[in-house]
Coordinates of C-alpha atoms in Angstrom, one line a residue:
M1 CA 40.2 120.9 93.9
C2 CA 37.1 122.9 94.0
I3 CA 36.7 125.4 91.2
G4 CA 34.2 128.2 91.9
I5 CA 33.1 130.5 89.1
A6 CA 30.9 133.4 90.1
T7 CA 29.0 134.5 87.0
V8 CA 26.6 137.3 86.3
A9 CA 24.8 138.3 83.1
R10 CA 26.6 140.7 80.9
P11 CA 24.7 143.9 79.9
S12 CA 24.9 142.8 76.3
A13 CA 23.8 139.5 74.8
Q14 CA 27.4 138.2 74.8
Q15 CA 28.2 135.9 77.7
Y16 CA 31.7 134.4 78.3
V17 CA 31.1 131.8 81.0
Q18 CA 30.5 129.0 78.5
G19 CA 34.0 129.4 77.1
T20 CA 35.4 129.6 80.6
I21 CA 34.0 126.3 81.7
G22 CA 34.7 124.6 78.4
S23 CA 38.4 125.6 78.4
L24 CA 38.8 124.6 82.1
L25 CA 37.5 121.1 81.3
H26 CA 38.9 120.6 77.8
G27 CA 41.6 118.0 77.6
L28 CA 41.3 116.7 81.1
R29 CA 41.9 113.0 81.7
E30 CA 39.1 111.1 83.4
E31 CA 40.9 110.9 86.7
E32 CA 41.7 114.6 86.5
R33 CA 38.1 115.4 86.0
R34 CA 37.1 113.3 88.9
S35 CA 39.4 115.2 91.2
I36 CA 37.7 118.5 90.3
Y37 CA 34.5 119.8 92.0
L38 CA 33.1 122.3 89.5
M39 CA 30.8 124.8 91.1
P40 CA 29.4 127.7 88.9
F41 CA 27.7 130.3 91.0
I42 CA 24.7 132.1 89.5
A43 CA 25.3 135.4 91.4
H44 CA 21.8 136.8 91.0
T45 CA 19.1 137.0 93.6
R46 CA 16.8 135.9 90.8
P47 CA 18.9 133.1 89.0
T48 CA 16.6 133.3 86.0
D49 CA 18.1 136.7 85.2
H50 CA 21.2 134.9 83.9
P51 CA 20.8 133.5 80.3
I52 CA 22.6 130.3 81.0
Y53 CA 20.6 129.3 84.1
R54 CA 18.3 126.9 82.2
E55 CA 20.7 125.8 79.6
P56 CA 21.0 121.9 79.8
W57 CA 24.8 121.8 79.4
L58 CA 25.4 123.6 82.7
A59 CA 23.9 120.9 84.8
V60 CA 25.7 118.2 82.8
L61 CA 29.1 119.7 83.3
S62 CA 28.8 121.0 86.9
N63 CA 29.1 119.1 90.1
R64 CA 26.8 121.7 91.7
I65 CA 25.1 124.9 90.4
L66 CA 25.3 127.2 93.3
E67 CA 22.6 129.8 94.1
Y68 CA 22.0 132.0 97.0
D69 CA 20.9 130.1 100.1
V70 CA 21.0 133.0 102.6
S71 CA 19.0 134.6 105.3
E72 CA 16.2 137.1 104.5
E73 CA 18.4 139.9 105.8
D74 CA 21.3 139.0 103.5
R75 CA 19.0 138.6 100.5
A76 CA 17.6 142.0 101.1
R77 CA 21.1 143.4 101.3
L78 CA 22.1 141.7 98.1
Q79 CA 19.0 143.0 96.3
Q80 CA 19.9 146.5 97.5
F81 CA 23.4 146.0 96.1
E82 CA 21.9 144.9 92.8
E83 CA 19.4 147.8 92.6
S84 CA 21.9 150.4 93.6
H85 CA 24.7 149.0 91.3
L86 CA 27.0 148.6 94.2
F87 CA 29.2 146.1 92.3
R88 CA 32.2 146.3 94.6
N89 CA 30.2 145.5 97.7
K90 CA 28.3 142.7 96.0
S91 CA 31.4 141.1 94.5
M92 CA 33.1 141.0 97.9
Y93 CA 30.0 139.2 99.4
D94 CA 29.9 136.8 96.5
Y95 CA 33.6 136.0 96.8
G96 CA 33.3 135.2 100.4
Y97 CA 30.1 133.2 99.9
L98 CA 31.7 131.1 97.1
L99 CA 34.9 130.5 99.1
Q100 CA 32.8 129.2 101.9
K101 CA 30.8 126.8 99.7
C102 CA 34.0 125.5 98.1
H103 CA 35.6 125.1 101.5
E104 CA 32.6 123.0 102.6
T105 CA 33.4 120.4 99.9
G106 CA 36.5 119.4 101.8
A107 CA 38.8 120.2 98.8
S108 CA 42.5 120.6 99.5
W109 CA 42.7 123.5 97.0
I110 CA 40.1 126.2 96.5
T111 CA 40.2 127.8 93.0
M112 CA 38.4 131.0 92.3
V113 CA 38.0 131.9 88.6
E114 CA 36.2 134.8 87.0
D115 CA 33.6 134.0 84.3
D116 CA 35.4 135.8 81.4
V117 CA 38.6 133.8 81.0
L118 CA 40.0 131.0 78.9
A119 CA 42.4 128.4 80.3
R120 CA 45.4 127.1 78.3
A121 CA 46.1 123.5 77.6
R122 CA 47.5 121.4 80.5
W123 CA 46.7 124.1 83.0
Y124 CA 45.5 121.6 85.6
P125 CA 48.4 119.2 85.8
E126 CA 50.9 122.0 85.7
A127 CA 49.0 123.9 88.5
R128 CA 48.9 120.7 90.6
H129 CA 52.7 120.3 90.2
A130 CA 53.3 123.9 91.0
L131 CA 51.1 123.7 94.1
E132 CA 52.9 120.6 95.4
R133 CA 56.2 122.4 94.9
I134 CA 55.0 125.5 96.8
R135 CA 53.6 123.4 99.7
A136 CA 56.9 121.5 100.0
E137 CA 58.8 124.8 100.2
E138 CA 56.4 126.7 102.4
S139 CA 56.1 124.2 105.3
D140 CA 55.0 127.0 107.7
G141 CA 51.9 127.8 105.5
R142 CA 52.8 131.5 105.2
W143 CA 51.5 131.9 101.7
L144 CA 48.2 133.1 100.3
Y145 CA 47.7 131.9 96.7
L146 CA 49.0 130.7 93.4
R147 CA 48.1 133.3 90.8
M148 CA 46.5 132.0 87.6
F149 CA 46.6 135.2 85.6
Y150 CA 48.8 138.3 85.5
T151 CA 49.1 141.2 83.1
E152 CA 52.6 142.3 82.0
G153 CA 51.5 145.9 82.0
L154 CA 52.5 146.2 85.6
L155 CA 55.7 144.3 85.3
G156 CA 57.6 147.1 83.5
W157 CA 60.2 149.5 84.8
N158 CA 58.4 150.5 88.0
S159 CA 59.3 153.9 89.5
E160 CA 59.4 152.2 92.9
E161 CA 62.7 150.5 91.8
W162 CA 64.5 153.6 90.4
V163 CA 67.3 153.3 92.9
R164 CA 68.0 149.7 91.7
Y165 CA 68.0 150.8 88.1
L166 CA 70.3 153.7 88.8
G167 CA 72.7 151.5 90.8
W168 CA 73.0 148.9 88.0
S169 CA 73.6 151.7 85.5
L170 CA 76.4 153.1 87.6
V171 CA 77.9 149.7 88.0
S172 CA 77.9 149.2 84.3
F173 CA 79.6 152.5 83.8
L174 CA 82.3 151.7 86.4
V175 CA 82.9 148.2 85.0
L176 CA 83.2 149.5 81.5
L177 CA 85.5 152.3 82.5
A178 CA 87.7 149.9 84.5
V179 CA 87.9 147.5 81.6
L180 CA 88.9 150.2 79.1
V181 CA 91.5 151.8 81.3
G182 CA 92.9 148.4 82.3
A183 CA 93.1 147.3 78.7
R184 CA 94.8 150.5 77.7
I185 CA 97.4 150.1 80.5
K186 CA 98.2 146.5 79.6
S187 CA 98.3 146.9 75.8
S188 CA 100.7 149.3 74.0
R189 CA 98.6 149.0 70.8
L190 CA 95.5 150.2 72.7
Q191 CA 97.4 153.0 74.2
R192 CA 97.8 154.4 70.7
S193 CA 94.2 153.7 69.4
L194 CA 92.2 154.1 72.6
S195 CA 92.7 157.8 73.4
N196 CA 91.1 159.7 76.3
L197 CA 88.6 161.1 73.9
N198 CA 87.6 157.6 72.8
V199 CA 87.2 156.5 76.4
I200 CA 85.0 159.5 77.1
M201 CA 82.8 158.9 74.0
I202 CA 82.3 155.2 74.9
C203 CA 81.5 155.8 78.6
F204 CA 79.5 159.0 78.4
I205 CA 77.8 158.7 75.0
A206 CA 77.7 155.1 73.7
L207 CA 77.0 153.5 77.1
P208 CA 74.2 155.9 78.1
A209 CA 72.6 155.4 74.6
F210 CA 72.8 151.7 75.1
I211 CA 71.2 151.9 78.5
I212 CA 68.4 154.2 77.2
L213 CA 67.7 151.7 74.3
Y214 CA 67.7 148.8 76.9
F215 CA 65.0 150.6 78.9
M216 CA 63.0 151.6 75.9
A217 CA 62.8 147.9 74.8
G218 CA 60.9 147.2 77.9
R219 CA 61.4 144.9 80.9
I220 CA 59.2 142.1 79.4
S221 CA 61.4 142.0 76.3
M222 CA 64.8 142.3 78.1
Q223 CA 64.0 140.4 81.4
P224 CA 61.1 138.1 80.7
L225 CA 59.9 135.8 83.4
A226 CA 61.2 132.2 82.8
P227 CA 58.6 129.4 82.7
G228 CA 57.9 128.0 86.2
V229 CA 56.9 129.1 89.6
H230 CA 57.9 132.6 90.8
K231 CA 57.1 134.8 93.8
M232 CA 55.0 137.7 92.9
D233 CA 54.5 139.7 96.1
R234 CA 54.2 143.0 94.1
F235 CA 52.7 144.2 90.8
G236 CA 50.3 141.3 90.4
C237 CA 47.1 142.0 88.6
C238 CA 44.2 141.1 88.5
S239 CA 41.6 138.8 90.1
Q240 CA 40.9 136.6 87.1
G241 CA 42.1 133.4 88.9
F242 CA 43.6 132.3 92.2
V243 CA 44.3 128.9 93.8
F244 CA 44.2 129.1 97.6
P245 CA 45.4 126.4 100.1
R246 CA 42.6 125.1 102.2
A247 CA 44.1 126.2 105.5
I248 CA 44.1 129.9 104.6
V249 CA 40.5 130.1 103.3
P250 CA 38.6 130.5 106.7
R251 CA 40.7 133.5 107.5
L252 CA 40.1 134.9 104.0
I253 CA 36.4 134.4 104.2
D254 CA 36.4 136.4 107.5
R255 CA 38.4 139.2 105.8
T256 CA 36.0 139.4 102.9
R257 CA 33.0 139.8 105.2
K258 CA 34.7 142.6 107.0
A259 CA 35.6 144.3 103.7
M260 CA 32.1 144.0 102.3
H261 CA 31.3 147.7 102.9
E262 CA 34.8 149.0 102.1
D263 CA 35.9 150.5 98.8
Y264 CA 38.0 147.5 97.7
Y265 CA 38.2 145.3 94.6
V266 CA 38.9 141.7 95.4
D267 CA 42.5 141.8 94.2
M268 CA 43.2 145.0 96.2
L269 CA 41.8 143.3 99.3
L270 CA 44.0 140.2 98.8
E271 CA 47.2 142.2 98.2
R272 CA 46.7 144.5 101.2
W273 CA 45.8 141.6 103.5
A274 CA 48.8 139.6 102.3
D275 CA 51.1 142.6 102.9
A276 CA 49.7 143.1 106.4
E277 CA 50.0 139.4 107.3
H278 CA 53.3 139.0 105.5
L279 CA 51.9 136.2 103.3
K280 CA 53.9 135.2 100.2
R281 CA 52.2 135.1 96.8
Y282 CA 53.2 132.9 93.8
V283 CA 52.5 132.9 90.1
L284 CA 52.9 130.2 87.4
V285 CA 54.5 131.3 84.1
P286 CA 53.2 131.2 81.5
S287 CA 49.8 132.4 82.6
M288 CA 47.2 129.7 83.0
L289 CA 44.4 132.0 82.1
Q290 CA 43.7 134.7 79.5
H291 CA 41.2 137.4 80.1
V292 CA 38.8 137.7 77.2
G293 CA 35.9 139.8 78.5
A294 CA 35.6 143.0 76.6
K295 CA 32.3 143.7 78.3
S296 CA 32.6 144.1 82.0
S297 CA 30.1 142.5 84.4
K298 CA 30.2 145.7 86.4
G299 CA 28.2 147.5 83.7
W300 CA 28.8 150.8 82.0
G301 CA 32.1 152.6 82.7
Y302 CA 34.3 149.5 83.2
D303 CA 34.5 148.2 79.7
E304 CA 37.6 150.2 78.8
S305 CA 39.8 148.7 81.5
A306 CA 38.3 145.3 80.9
G307 CA 39.3 145.4 77.3
T308 CA 43.0 146.1 78.1
T309 CA 43.4 143.4 80.8
W310 CA 45.5 141.0 78.8
N311 CA 48.5 138.6 79.1
F312 CA 50.6 138.6 76.0
G313 CA 52.7 135.5 76.9
F314 CA 49.6 133.4 77.0
E315 CA 49.2 133.7 73.3
D316 CA 52.4 131.7 72.7
H317 CA 50.8 128.7 74.4

């Protein structure tokens, strides 16, 4: 497995990448560490702009410290992106560049991790087990990634599924009404105590109140994802970490190059491309990563959203 981590200096003195790399490697057995090719990518046209560039630990832990090795034309373009604060464009270029360098290592799995996350214990063996299971089930190769992070904020009662919610509410009403009427018909005792008024109050007052409370409690509380591998073709967020099968990476690199001048974030690009190509997407529960970056690498204006990108279930593990 190649693990690529594109890192840029945060506007403040606080950097997160040290914790990211440390948590990814912590607790690995010797043979597990040997199976990982760790490639931090200093995503600055002047690498010395990043505070960790000359720190000794980085060379000790990394298999390769990646820097830009590009044409003069691409370097000029990257410098323009940096000077003009075109973060979306540059991040798309960086993603494709790091994917390509990881692909060149010959690794079977290409893992892309952002530089402001923490990995939970045993993430690596559990990820490998999940990947082997997916590969066995998806023999045609029509899948894009295993998601390493998701936020529960988008897994609530989504308006796109209102018909489904209404349908189940009506089914609950009809089942309850049938049970009450059937019970009253079969039991003489209930015929005396279960009046028409009581049936109306139960079906039209008590049941709706119960349904309202059920929805108010939230989907994550009432219908949490069970531990294990799940399909997540919708409502996945964000781009903190993905594992891609090697076979899909060349096509993904080509797509990132085409999208370099489009108004996309990486996760938006992945989801739209997967929808267009009918590629399945998977997630491992509980989340393998936690987002900890309160200061965005994109600079001013993005810190508010960065501070609320969180996985609550991660904290139990």
